[in-house]
Every structure is written in structure tokens, then in C-alpha cells.
PDB file of C-alpha atoms in Angstrom:
ATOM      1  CA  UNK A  19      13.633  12.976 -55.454  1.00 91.00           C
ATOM      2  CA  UNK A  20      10.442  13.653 -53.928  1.00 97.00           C
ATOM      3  CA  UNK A  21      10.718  13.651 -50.177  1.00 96.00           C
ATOM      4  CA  UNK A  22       8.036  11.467 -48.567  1.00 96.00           C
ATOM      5  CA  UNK A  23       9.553  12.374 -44.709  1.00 96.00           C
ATOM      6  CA  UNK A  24      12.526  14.230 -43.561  1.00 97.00           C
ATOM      7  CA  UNK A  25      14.392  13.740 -40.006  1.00 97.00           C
ATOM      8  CA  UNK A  26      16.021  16.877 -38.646  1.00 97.00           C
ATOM      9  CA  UNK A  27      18.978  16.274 -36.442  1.00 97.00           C
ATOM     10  CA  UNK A  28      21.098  18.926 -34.504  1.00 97.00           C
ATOM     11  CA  UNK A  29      23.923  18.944 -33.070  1.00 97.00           C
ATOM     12  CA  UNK A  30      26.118  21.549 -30.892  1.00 97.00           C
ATOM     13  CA  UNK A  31      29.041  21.331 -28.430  1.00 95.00           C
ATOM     14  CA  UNK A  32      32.262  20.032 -30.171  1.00 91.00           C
ATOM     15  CA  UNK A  33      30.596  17.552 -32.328  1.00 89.00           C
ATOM     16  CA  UNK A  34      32.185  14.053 -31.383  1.00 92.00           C
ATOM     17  CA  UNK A  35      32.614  15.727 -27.986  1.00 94.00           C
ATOM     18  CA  UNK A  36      29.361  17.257 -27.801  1.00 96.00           C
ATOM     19  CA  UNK A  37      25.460  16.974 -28.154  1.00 96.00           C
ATOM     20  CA  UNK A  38      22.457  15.818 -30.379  1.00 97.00           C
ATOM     21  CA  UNK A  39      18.680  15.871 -30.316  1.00 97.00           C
ATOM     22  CA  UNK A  40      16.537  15.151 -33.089  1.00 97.00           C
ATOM     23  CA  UNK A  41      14.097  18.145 -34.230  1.00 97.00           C
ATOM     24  CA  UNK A  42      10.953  16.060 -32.099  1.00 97.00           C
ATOM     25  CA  UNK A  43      13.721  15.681 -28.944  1.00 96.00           C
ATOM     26  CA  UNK A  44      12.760  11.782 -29.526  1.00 96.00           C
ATOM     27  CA  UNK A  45      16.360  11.589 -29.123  1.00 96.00           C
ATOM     28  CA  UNK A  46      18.498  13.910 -26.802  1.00 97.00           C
ATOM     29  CA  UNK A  47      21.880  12.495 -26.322  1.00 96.00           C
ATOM     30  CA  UNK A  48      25.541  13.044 -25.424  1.00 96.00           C
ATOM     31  CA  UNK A  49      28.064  12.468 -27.545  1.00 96.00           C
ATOM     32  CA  UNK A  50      31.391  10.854 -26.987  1.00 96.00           C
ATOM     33  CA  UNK A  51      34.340  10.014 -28.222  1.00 95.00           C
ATOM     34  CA  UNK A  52      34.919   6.204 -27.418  1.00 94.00           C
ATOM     35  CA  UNK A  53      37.897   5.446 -25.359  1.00 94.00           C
ATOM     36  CA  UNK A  54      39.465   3.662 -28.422  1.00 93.00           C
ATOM     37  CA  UNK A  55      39.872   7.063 -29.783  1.00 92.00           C
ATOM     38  CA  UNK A  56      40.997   8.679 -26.889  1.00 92.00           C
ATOM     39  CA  UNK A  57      37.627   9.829 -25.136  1.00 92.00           C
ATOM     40  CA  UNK A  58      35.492   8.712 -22.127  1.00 93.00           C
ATOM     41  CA  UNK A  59      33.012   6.900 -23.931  1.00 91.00           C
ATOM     42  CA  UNK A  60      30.388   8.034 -21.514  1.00 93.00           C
ATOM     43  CA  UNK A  61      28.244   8.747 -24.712  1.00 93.00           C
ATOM     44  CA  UNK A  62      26.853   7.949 -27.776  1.00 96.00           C
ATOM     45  CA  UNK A  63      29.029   8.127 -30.598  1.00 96.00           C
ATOM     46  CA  UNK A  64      28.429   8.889 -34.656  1.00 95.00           C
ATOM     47  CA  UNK A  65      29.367   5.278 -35.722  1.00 97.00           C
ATOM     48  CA  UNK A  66      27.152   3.931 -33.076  1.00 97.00           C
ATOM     49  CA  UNK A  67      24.017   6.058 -34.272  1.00 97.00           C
ATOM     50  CA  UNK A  68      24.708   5.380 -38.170  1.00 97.00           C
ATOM     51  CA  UNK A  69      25.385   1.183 -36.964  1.00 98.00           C
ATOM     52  CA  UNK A  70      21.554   1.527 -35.295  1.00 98.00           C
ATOM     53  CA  UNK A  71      19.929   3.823 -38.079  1.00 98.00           C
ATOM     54  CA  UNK A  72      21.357   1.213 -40.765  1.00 98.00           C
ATOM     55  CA  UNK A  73      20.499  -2.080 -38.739  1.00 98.00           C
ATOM     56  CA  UNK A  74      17.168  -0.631 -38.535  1.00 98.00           C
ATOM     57  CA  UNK A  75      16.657   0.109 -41.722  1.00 98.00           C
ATOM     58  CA  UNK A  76      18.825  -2.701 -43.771  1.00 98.00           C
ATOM     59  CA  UNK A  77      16.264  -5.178 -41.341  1.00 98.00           C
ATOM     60  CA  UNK A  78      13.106  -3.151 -43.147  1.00 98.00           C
ATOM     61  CA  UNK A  79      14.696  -3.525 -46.459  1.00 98.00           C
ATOM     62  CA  UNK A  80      15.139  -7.402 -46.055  1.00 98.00           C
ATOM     63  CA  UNK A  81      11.262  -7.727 -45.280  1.00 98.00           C
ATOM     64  CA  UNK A  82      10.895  -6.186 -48.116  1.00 98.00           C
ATOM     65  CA  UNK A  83      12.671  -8.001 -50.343  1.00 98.00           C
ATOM     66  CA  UNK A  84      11.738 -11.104 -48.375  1.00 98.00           C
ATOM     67  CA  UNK A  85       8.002 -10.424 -49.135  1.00 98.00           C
ATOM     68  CA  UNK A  86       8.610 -10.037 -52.892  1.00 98.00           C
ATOM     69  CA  UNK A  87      10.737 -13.211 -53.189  1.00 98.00           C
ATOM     70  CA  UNK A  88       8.093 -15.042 -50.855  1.00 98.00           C
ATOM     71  CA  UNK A  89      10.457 -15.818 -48.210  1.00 98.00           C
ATOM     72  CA  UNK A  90       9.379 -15.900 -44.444  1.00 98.00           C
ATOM     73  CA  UNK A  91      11.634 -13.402 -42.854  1.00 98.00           C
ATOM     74  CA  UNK A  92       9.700 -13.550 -39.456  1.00 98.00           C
ATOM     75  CA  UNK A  93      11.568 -13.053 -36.556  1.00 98.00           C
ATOM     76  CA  UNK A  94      14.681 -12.197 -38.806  1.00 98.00           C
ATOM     77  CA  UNK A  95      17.452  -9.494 -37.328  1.00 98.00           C
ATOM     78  CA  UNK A  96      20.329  -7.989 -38.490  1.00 98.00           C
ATOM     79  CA  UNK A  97      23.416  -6.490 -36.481  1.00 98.00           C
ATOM     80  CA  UNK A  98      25.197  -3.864 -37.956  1.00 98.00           C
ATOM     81  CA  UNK A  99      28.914  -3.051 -37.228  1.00 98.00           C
ATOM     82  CA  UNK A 100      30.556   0.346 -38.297  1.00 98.00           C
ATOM     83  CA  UNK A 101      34.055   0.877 -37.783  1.00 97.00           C
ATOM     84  CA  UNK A 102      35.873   3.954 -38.591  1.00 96.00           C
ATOM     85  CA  UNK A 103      39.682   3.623 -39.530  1.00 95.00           C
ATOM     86  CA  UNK A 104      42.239   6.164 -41.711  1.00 95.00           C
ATOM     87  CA  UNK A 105      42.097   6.811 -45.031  1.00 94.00           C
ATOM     88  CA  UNK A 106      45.495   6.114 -46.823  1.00 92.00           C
ATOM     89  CA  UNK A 107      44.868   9.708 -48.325  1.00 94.00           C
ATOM     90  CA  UNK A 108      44.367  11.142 -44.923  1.00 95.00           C
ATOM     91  CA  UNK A 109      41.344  11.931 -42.856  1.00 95.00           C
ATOM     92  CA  UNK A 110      39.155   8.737 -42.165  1.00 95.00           C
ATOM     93  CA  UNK A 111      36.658   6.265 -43.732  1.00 96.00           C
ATOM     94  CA  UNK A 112      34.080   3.975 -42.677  1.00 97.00           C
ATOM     95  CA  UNK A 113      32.892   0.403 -43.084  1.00 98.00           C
ATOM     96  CA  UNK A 114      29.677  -1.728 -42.342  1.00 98.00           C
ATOM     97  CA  UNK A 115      29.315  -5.040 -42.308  1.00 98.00           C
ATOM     98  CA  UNK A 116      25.505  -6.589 -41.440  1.00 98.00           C
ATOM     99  CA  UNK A 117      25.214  -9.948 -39.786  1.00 98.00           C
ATOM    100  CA  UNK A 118      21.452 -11.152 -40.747  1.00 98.00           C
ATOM    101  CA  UNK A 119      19.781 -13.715 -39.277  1.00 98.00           C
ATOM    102  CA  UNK A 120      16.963 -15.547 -40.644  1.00 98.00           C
ATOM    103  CA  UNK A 121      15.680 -18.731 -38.941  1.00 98.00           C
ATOM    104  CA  UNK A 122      12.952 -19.644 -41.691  1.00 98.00           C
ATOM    105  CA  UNK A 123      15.309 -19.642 -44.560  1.00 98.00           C
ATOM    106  CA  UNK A 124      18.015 -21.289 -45.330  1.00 98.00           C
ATOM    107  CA  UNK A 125      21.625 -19.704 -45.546  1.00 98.00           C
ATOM    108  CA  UNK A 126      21.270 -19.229 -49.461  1.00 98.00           C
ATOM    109  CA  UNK A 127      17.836 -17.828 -49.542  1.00 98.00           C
ATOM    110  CA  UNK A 128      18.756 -15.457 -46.823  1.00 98.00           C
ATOM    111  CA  UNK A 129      21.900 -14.466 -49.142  1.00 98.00           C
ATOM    112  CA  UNK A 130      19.265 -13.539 -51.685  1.00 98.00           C
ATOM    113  CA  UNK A 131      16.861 -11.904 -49.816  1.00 98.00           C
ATOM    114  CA  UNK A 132      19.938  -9.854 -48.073  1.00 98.00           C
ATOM    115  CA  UNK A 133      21.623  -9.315 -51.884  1.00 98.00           C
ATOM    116  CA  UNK A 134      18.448  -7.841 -53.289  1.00 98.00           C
ATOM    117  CA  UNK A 135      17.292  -5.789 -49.899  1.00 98.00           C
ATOM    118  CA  UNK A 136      21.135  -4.162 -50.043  1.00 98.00           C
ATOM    119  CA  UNK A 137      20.715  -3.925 -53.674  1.00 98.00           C
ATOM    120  CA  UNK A 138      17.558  -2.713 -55.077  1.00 98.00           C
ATOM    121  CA  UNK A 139      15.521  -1.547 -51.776  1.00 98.00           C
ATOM    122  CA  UNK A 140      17.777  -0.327 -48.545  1.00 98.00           C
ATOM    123  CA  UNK A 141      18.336   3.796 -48.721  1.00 98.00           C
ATOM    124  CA  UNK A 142      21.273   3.769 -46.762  1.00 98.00           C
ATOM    125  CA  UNK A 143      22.530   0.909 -49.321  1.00 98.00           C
ATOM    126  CA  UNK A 144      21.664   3.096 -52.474  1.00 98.00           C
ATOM    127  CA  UNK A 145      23.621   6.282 -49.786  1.00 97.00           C
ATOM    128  CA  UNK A 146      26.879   4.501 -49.288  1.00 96.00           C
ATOM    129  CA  UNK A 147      27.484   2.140 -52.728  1.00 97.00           C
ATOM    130  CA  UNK A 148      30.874   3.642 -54.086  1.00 95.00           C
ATOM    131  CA  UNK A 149      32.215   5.189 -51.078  1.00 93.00           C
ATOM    132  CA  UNK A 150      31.559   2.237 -48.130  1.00 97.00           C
ATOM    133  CA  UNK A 151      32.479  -0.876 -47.748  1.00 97.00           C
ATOM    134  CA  UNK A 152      29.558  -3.337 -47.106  1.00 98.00           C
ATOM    135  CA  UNK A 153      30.102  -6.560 -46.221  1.00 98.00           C
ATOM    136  CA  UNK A 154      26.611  -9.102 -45.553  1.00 98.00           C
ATOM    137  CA  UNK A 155      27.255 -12.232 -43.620  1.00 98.00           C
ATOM    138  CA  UNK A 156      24.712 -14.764 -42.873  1.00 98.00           C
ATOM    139  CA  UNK A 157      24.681 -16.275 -39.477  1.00 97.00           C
ATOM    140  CA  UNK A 158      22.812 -19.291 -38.939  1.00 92.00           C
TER     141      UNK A 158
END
């Protein structure tokens, strides 16, 4: 792959329970534990990040694709939900699921223009097939 940008992240502290600032200090931010899992939830946490850096991204992706199917995605959005649960073979796993919202399509163009954004374009798509459960649900 030929890197065309790279973010730098760090983090210190005791991770979950701890702190993280991007190389630029664009973002400087506690981080938490939420109180479903035991901590104050006075912080950001990782799924919360990943949920925003995916939405974000995922929303690009469907431009994208909407541009190349000639769909109007304006004033599309996407919310992304990441929940963390237990693996069966210990430790723990993750899963997304995107709720996109296009008001200038109908429910099975958006489906396409989602399928093909999640399929051929979005990054964090292409970083999680095989090992995340993604789930895309049009909302009308």
C-alpha cells in the first residue's frame, strides 16, 4: 500500500482508564471506561471513537459510491453503533451496525449505494470484513 496520509494517535495512563491525543493535539481526551463496564464514564471511550471514526468515514464512502451510481446522497447521514461483548473463546469482540439515511433515494437505492460504499470503497469496511460484524440498515 502506498500511504497517501497517516494519523498518529497516543495513548498513556491505563489505556481504557487513561488518556489520548492525536500527534496534532486536534484531539486531547480522557478516556473512560463506561459505567456498563464498571467505570465512571466521565470519558471518551475506544468503541465510542472507532463508532465516530467509522460513521465519518462509512458517510464519505456512501458519497462516493452515490456519485458513481448517480444517486443524490445530499444531506444523507449515517449513525454508527459499536458494541463490544465476549468472545465465546475468551477475551472480547466487536460489532457495528450503520443506520444510513438518505432522503433523496428511495430505501432500495440507498441499499445499493450503502452495499457498494461498504463493499468496494469504505477503508474501515475493507479493515474489519472477516473479523466484524457489520450490519447496514436503512432508515427512512
Amino acid at each position: 500500500m502506498e500511504a497517501l496520509y497517516t494519523a498518529l494517535a497516543h495513548a498513556s495512563g491505563g489505556g481504557r482508564d487513561g488518556h489520548v491525543r492525536t500527534e496534532d493535539d486536534r484531539l486531547d481526551t480522557a478516556t473512560r471506561p463506561p459505567k456498563e463496564l464498571g467505570g465512571s464514564g466521565e470519558g471518551l471511550n475506544p468503541e465510542q471513537l472507532f463508532a465516530a471514526g467509522y460513521a465519518a468515514c462509512f458517510l464519505g464512502a456512501f458519497h462516493a459510491a452515490g456519485k458513481e451510481l448517480e444517486n443524490d446522497t445530499t444531506d444523507a447521514q449515517v449513525s454508527t453503533s459499536v458494541s463490544l461483548g465476549k468472545r465465546a473463546a475468551g477475551g472480547f469482540e466487536i460489532a457495528v451496525t450503520h443506520d444510513v439515511h438518505a432522503p433523496n433515494l428511495s430505501e432500495a437505492d440507498t441499499k445499493a449505494v450503502a452495499t457498494k460504499a461498504h463493499d468496494e470503497i469504505c477503508p474501515y469496511s475493507h479493515a474489519t470484513r472477516g473479523n466484524v460484524d457489520v450490519t447496514i440498515n436503512v432508515i427512512p
